[in-house]
mmCIF file of C-alpha atoms in Angstrom:
data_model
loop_
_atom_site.group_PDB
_atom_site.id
_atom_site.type_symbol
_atom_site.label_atom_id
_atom_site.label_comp_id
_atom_site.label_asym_id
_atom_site.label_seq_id
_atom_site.Cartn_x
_atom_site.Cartn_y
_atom_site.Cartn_z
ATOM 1 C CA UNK A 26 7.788 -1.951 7.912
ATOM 2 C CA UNK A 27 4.766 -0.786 5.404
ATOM 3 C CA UNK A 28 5.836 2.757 5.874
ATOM 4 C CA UNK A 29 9.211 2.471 5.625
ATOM 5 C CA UNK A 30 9.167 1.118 2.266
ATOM 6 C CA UNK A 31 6.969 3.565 1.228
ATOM 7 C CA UNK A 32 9.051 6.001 2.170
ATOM 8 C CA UNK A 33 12.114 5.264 0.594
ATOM 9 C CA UNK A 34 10.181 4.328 -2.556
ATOM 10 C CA UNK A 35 9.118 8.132 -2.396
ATOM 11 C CA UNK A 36 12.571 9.274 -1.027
ATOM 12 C CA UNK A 37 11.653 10.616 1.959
ATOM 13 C CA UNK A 38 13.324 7.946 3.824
ATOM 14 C CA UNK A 39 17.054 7.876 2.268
ATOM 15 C CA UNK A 40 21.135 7.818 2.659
ATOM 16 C CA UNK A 41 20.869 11.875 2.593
ATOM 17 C CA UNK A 42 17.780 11.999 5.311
ATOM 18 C CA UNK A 43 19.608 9.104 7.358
ATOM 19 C CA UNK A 44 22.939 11.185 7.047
ATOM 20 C CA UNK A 45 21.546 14.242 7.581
ATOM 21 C CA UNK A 46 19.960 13.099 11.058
ATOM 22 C CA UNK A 47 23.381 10.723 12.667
ATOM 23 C CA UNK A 48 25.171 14.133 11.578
ATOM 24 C CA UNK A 49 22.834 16.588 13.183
ATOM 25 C CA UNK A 50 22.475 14.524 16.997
ATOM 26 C CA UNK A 51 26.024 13.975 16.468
ATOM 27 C CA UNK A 52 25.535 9.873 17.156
ATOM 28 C CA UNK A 53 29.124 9.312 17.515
ATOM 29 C CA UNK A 54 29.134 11.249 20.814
ATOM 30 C CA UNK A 55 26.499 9.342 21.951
ATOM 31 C CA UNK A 56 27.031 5.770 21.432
ATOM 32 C CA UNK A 57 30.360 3.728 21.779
ATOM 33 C CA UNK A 58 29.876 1.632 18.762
ATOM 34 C CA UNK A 59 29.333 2.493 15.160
ATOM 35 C CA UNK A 60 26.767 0.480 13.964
ATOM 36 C CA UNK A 61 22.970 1.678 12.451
ATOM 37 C CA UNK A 62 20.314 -0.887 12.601
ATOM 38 C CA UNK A 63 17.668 0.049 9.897
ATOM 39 C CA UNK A 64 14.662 -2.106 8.759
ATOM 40 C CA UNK A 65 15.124 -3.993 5.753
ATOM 41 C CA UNK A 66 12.079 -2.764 3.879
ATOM 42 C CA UNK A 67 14.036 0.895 4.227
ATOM 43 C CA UNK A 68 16.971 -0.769 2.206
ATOM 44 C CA UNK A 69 15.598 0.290 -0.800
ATOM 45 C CA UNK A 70 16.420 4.183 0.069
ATOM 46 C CA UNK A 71 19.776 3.504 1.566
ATOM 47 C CA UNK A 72 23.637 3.306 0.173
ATOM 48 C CA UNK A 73 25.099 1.764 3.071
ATOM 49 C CA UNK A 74 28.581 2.671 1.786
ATOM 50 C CA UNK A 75 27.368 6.311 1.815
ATOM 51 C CA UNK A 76 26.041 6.226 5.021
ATOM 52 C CA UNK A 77 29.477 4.539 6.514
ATOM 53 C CA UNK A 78 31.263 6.776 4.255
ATOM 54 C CA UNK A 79 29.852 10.128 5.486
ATOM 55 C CA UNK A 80 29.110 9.037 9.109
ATOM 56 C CA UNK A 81 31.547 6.116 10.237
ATOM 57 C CA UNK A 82 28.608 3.987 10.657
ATOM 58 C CA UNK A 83 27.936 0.833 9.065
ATOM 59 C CA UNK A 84 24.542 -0.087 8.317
ATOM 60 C CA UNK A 85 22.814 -3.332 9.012
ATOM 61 C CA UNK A 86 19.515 -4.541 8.062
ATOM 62 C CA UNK A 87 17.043 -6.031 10.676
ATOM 63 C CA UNK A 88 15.056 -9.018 10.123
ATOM 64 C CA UNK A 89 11.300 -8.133 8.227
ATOM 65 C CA UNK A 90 8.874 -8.799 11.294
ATOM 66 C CA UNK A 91 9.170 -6.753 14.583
ATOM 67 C CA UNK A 92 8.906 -9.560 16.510
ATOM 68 C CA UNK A 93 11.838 -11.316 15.633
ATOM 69 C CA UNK A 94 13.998 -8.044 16.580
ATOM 70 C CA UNK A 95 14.522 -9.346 20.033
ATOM 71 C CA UNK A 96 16.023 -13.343 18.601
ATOM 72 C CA UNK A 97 17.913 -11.126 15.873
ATOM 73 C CA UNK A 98 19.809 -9.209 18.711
ATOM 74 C CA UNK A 99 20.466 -11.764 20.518
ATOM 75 C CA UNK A 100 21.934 -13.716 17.963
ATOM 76 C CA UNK A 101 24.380 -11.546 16.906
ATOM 77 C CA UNK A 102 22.770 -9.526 14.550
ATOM 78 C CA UNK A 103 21.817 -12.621 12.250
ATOM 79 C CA UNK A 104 18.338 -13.360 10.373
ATOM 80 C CA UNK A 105 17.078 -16.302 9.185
ATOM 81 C CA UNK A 106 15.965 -16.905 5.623
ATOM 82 C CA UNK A 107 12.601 -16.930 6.549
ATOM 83 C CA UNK A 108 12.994 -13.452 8.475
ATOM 84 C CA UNK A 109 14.256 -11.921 5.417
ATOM 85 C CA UNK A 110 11.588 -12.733 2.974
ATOM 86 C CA UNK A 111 7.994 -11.579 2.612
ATOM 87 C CA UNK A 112 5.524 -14.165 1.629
ATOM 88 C CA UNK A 113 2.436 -11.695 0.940
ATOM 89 C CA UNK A 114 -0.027 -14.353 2.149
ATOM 90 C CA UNK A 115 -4.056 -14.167 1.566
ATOM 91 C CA UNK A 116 -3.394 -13.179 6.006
ATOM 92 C CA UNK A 117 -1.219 -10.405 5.114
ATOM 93 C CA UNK A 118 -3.442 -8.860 2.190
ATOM 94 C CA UNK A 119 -6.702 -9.076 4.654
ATOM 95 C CA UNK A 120 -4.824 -5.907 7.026
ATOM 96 C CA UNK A 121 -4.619 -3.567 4.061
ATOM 97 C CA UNK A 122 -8.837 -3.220 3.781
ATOM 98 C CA UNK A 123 -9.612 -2.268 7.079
ATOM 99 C CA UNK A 124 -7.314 0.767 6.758
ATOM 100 C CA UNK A 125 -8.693 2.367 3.682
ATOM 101 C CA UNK A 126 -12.568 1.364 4.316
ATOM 102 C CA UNK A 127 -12.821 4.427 6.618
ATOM 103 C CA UNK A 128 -11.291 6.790 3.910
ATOM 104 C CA UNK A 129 -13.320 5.276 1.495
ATOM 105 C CA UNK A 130 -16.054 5.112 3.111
ATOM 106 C CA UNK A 131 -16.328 8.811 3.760
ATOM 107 C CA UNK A 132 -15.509 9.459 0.512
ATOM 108 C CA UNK A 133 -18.410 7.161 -0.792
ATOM 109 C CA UNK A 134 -20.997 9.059 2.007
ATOM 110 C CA UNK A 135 -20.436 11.910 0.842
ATOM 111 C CA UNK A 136 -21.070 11.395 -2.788
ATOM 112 C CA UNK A 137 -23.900 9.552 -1.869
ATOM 113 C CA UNK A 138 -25.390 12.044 -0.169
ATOM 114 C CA UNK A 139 -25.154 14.873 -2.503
ATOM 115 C CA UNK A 140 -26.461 12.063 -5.488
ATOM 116 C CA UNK A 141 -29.895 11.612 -3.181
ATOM 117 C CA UNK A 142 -30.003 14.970 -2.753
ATOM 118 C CA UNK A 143 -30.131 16.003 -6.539
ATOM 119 C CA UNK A 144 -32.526 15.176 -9.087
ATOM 120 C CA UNK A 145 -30.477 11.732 -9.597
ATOM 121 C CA UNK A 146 -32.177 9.153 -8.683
ATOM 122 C CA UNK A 147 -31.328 7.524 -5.635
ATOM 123 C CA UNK A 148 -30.637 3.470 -7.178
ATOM 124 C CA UNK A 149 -27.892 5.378 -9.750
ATOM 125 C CA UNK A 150 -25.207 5.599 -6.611
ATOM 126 C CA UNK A 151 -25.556 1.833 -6.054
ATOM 127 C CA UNK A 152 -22.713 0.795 -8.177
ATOM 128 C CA UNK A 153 -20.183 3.154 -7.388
ATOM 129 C CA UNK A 154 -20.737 2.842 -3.766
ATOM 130 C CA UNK A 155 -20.273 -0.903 -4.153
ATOM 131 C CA UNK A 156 -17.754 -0.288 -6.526
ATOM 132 C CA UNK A 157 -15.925 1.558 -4.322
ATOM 133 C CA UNK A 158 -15.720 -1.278 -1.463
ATOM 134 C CA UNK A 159 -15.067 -3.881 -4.247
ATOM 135 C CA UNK A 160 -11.694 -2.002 -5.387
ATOM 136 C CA UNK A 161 -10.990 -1.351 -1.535
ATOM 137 C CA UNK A 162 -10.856 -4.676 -0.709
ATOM 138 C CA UNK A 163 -11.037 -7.025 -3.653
ATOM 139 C CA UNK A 164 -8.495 -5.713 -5.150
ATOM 140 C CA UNK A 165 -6.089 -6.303 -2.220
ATOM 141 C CA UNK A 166 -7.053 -10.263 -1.535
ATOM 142 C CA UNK A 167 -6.750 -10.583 -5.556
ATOM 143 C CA UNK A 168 -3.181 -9.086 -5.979
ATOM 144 C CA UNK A 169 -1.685 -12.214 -6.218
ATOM 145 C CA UNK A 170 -3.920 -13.377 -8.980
ATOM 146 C CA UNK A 171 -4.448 -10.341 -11.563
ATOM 147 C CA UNK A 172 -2.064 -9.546 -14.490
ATOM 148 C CA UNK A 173 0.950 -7.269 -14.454
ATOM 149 C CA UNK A 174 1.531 -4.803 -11.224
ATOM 150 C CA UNK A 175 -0.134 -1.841 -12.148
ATOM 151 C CA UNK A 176 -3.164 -1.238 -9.311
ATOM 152 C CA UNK A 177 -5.034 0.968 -11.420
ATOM 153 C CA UNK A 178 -5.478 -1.500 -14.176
ATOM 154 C CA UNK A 179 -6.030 -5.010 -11.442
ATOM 155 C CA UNK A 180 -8.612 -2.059 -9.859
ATOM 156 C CA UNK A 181 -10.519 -1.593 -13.614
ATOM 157 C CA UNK A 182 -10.542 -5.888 -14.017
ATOM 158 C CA UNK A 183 -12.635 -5.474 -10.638
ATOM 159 C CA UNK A 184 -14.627 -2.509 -11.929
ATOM 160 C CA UNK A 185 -15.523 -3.726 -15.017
ATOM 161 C CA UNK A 186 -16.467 -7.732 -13.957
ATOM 162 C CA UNK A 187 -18.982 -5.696 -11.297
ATOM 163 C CA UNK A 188 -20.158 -3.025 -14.179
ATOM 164 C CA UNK A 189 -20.952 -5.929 -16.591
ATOM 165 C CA UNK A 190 -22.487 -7.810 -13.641
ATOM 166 C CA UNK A 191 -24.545 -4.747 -12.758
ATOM 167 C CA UNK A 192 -25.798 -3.728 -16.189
ATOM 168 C CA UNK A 193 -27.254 -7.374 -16.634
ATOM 169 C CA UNK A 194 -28.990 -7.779 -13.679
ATOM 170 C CA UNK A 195 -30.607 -4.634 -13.872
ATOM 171 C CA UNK A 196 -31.265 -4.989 -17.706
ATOM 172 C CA UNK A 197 -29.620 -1.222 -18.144
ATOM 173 C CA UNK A 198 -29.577 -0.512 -22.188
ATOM 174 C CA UNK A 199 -28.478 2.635 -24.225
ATOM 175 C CA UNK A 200 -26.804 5.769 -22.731
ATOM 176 C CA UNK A 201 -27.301 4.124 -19.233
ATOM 177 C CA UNK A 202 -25.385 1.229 -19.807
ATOM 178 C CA UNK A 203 -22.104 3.132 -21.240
ATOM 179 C CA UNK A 204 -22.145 5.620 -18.250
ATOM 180 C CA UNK A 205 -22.199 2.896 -16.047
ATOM 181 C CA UNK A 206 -19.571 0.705 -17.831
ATOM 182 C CA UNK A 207 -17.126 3.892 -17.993
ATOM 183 C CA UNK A 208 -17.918 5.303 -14.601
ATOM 184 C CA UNK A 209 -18.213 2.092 -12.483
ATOM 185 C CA UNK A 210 -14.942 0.407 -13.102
ATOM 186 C CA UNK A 211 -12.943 4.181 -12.489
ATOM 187 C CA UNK A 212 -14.066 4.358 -9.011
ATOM 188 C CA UNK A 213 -11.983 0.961 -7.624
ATOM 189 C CA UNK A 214 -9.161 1.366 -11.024
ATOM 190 C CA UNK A 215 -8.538 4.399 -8.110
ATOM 191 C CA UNK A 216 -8.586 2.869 -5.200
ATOM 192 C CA UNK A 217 -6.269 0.463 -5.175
ATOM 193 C CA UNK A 218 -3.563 3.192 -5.752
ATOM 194 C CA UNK A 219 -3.652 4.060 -1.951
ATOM 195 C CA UNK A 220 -1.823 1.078 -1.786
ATOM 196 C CA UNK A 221 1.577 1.675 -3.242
ATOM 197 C CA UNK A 222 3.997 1.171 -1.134
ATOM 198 C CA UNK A 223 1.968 -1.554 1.467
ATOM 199 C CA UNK A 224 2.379 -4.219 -0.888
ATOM 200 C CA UNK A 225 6.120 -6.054 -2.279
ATOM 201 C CA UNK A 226 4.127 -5.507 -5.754
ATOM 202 C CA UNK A 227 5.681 -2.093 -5.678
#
């Protein structure tokens, strides 16, 4: 369901792709009836009166969650209100982390690596490394909480709570303290953009 709304957010799951496809396997040679069952979260991408228009087909959206395809069939093709809404619970957002902490954590390696390797010293990559696990997965469980729907900016509350937290434990002053307060909070203000489209925020 997660991709397919963030696919026809982007467009790449649409009325011309879905046309484009029933027209090119020629669908009306292969099945006796002429109705399309699409996911719901794909509704976003899709003029059903296109579709029917162009293809003869009328579209009709399944319920949200896989598993109550099978009742939905049998029932004649109708949801209940509870299969057509998404609730977003504190559950759902703890799925999203696991699936970036691999990218991210490559990504964070990495840097680290070439840091110790310079003439940096080692205790400087400390707060963007944790930085970067904070905006992987606080941001996610706080979604429901922070201002506004941007993920860049509910990413920078993170970054900057852990920056300010940072420079007073370790007592930084000066030059140190502004590089880490406008370096820290940019590394999860990212972050949490890798997940547009996984969330009904956007």
């Amino acid at each position: 369901g997660i991709n397919v709304w963030c696919a026809a957010g982007k467009g790449t799951f649409g009325t011309a792709a879905l046309i484009r496809r029933v027209q090119k396997v020629q669908l009306d040679k292969l099945v006796t009836h002429r109705t399309i069952l699409l996911p719901q979260l794909g509704a976003s991408g899709v003029a059903a009166h296109q579709v029917q228009k162009a293809t003869g087909f009328r579209v009709t959206y399944g319920p949200i969650r896989a598993y109550a395809l099978p009742l939905f069939l049998v029932t004649g093709l109708q949801a209940s209100e509870e299969n057509r809404r998404i609730h977003f619970t504190l559950r759902d957002r703890l799925l999203l982390p696991p699936v970036e902490l691999v990218p991210t954590g490559k990504w964070s390696c990495r840097r680290a690596l070439l840091v110790l390797l310079s003439i940096v010293s080692a205790a400087a990559i400390l707060p963007l490394f944790v930085g970067s696990l904070r905006g992987t997965v606080l941001a996610p469980l706080l979604l429901r909480y922070f201002f506004g729907q941007r993920f860049a900016v509910q990413g920078a509350v993170v970054g900057c709570c852990w920056a300010v937290l940072f420079i007073g434990v370790g007592r930084a002053t000066g030059w140190l303290a502004a590089a880490l307060f406008l370096t820290v909070p940019a590394v999860p203000a990212f972050l949490p953009l890798t997940y547009t489209g996984s969330t009904p925020f956007t």
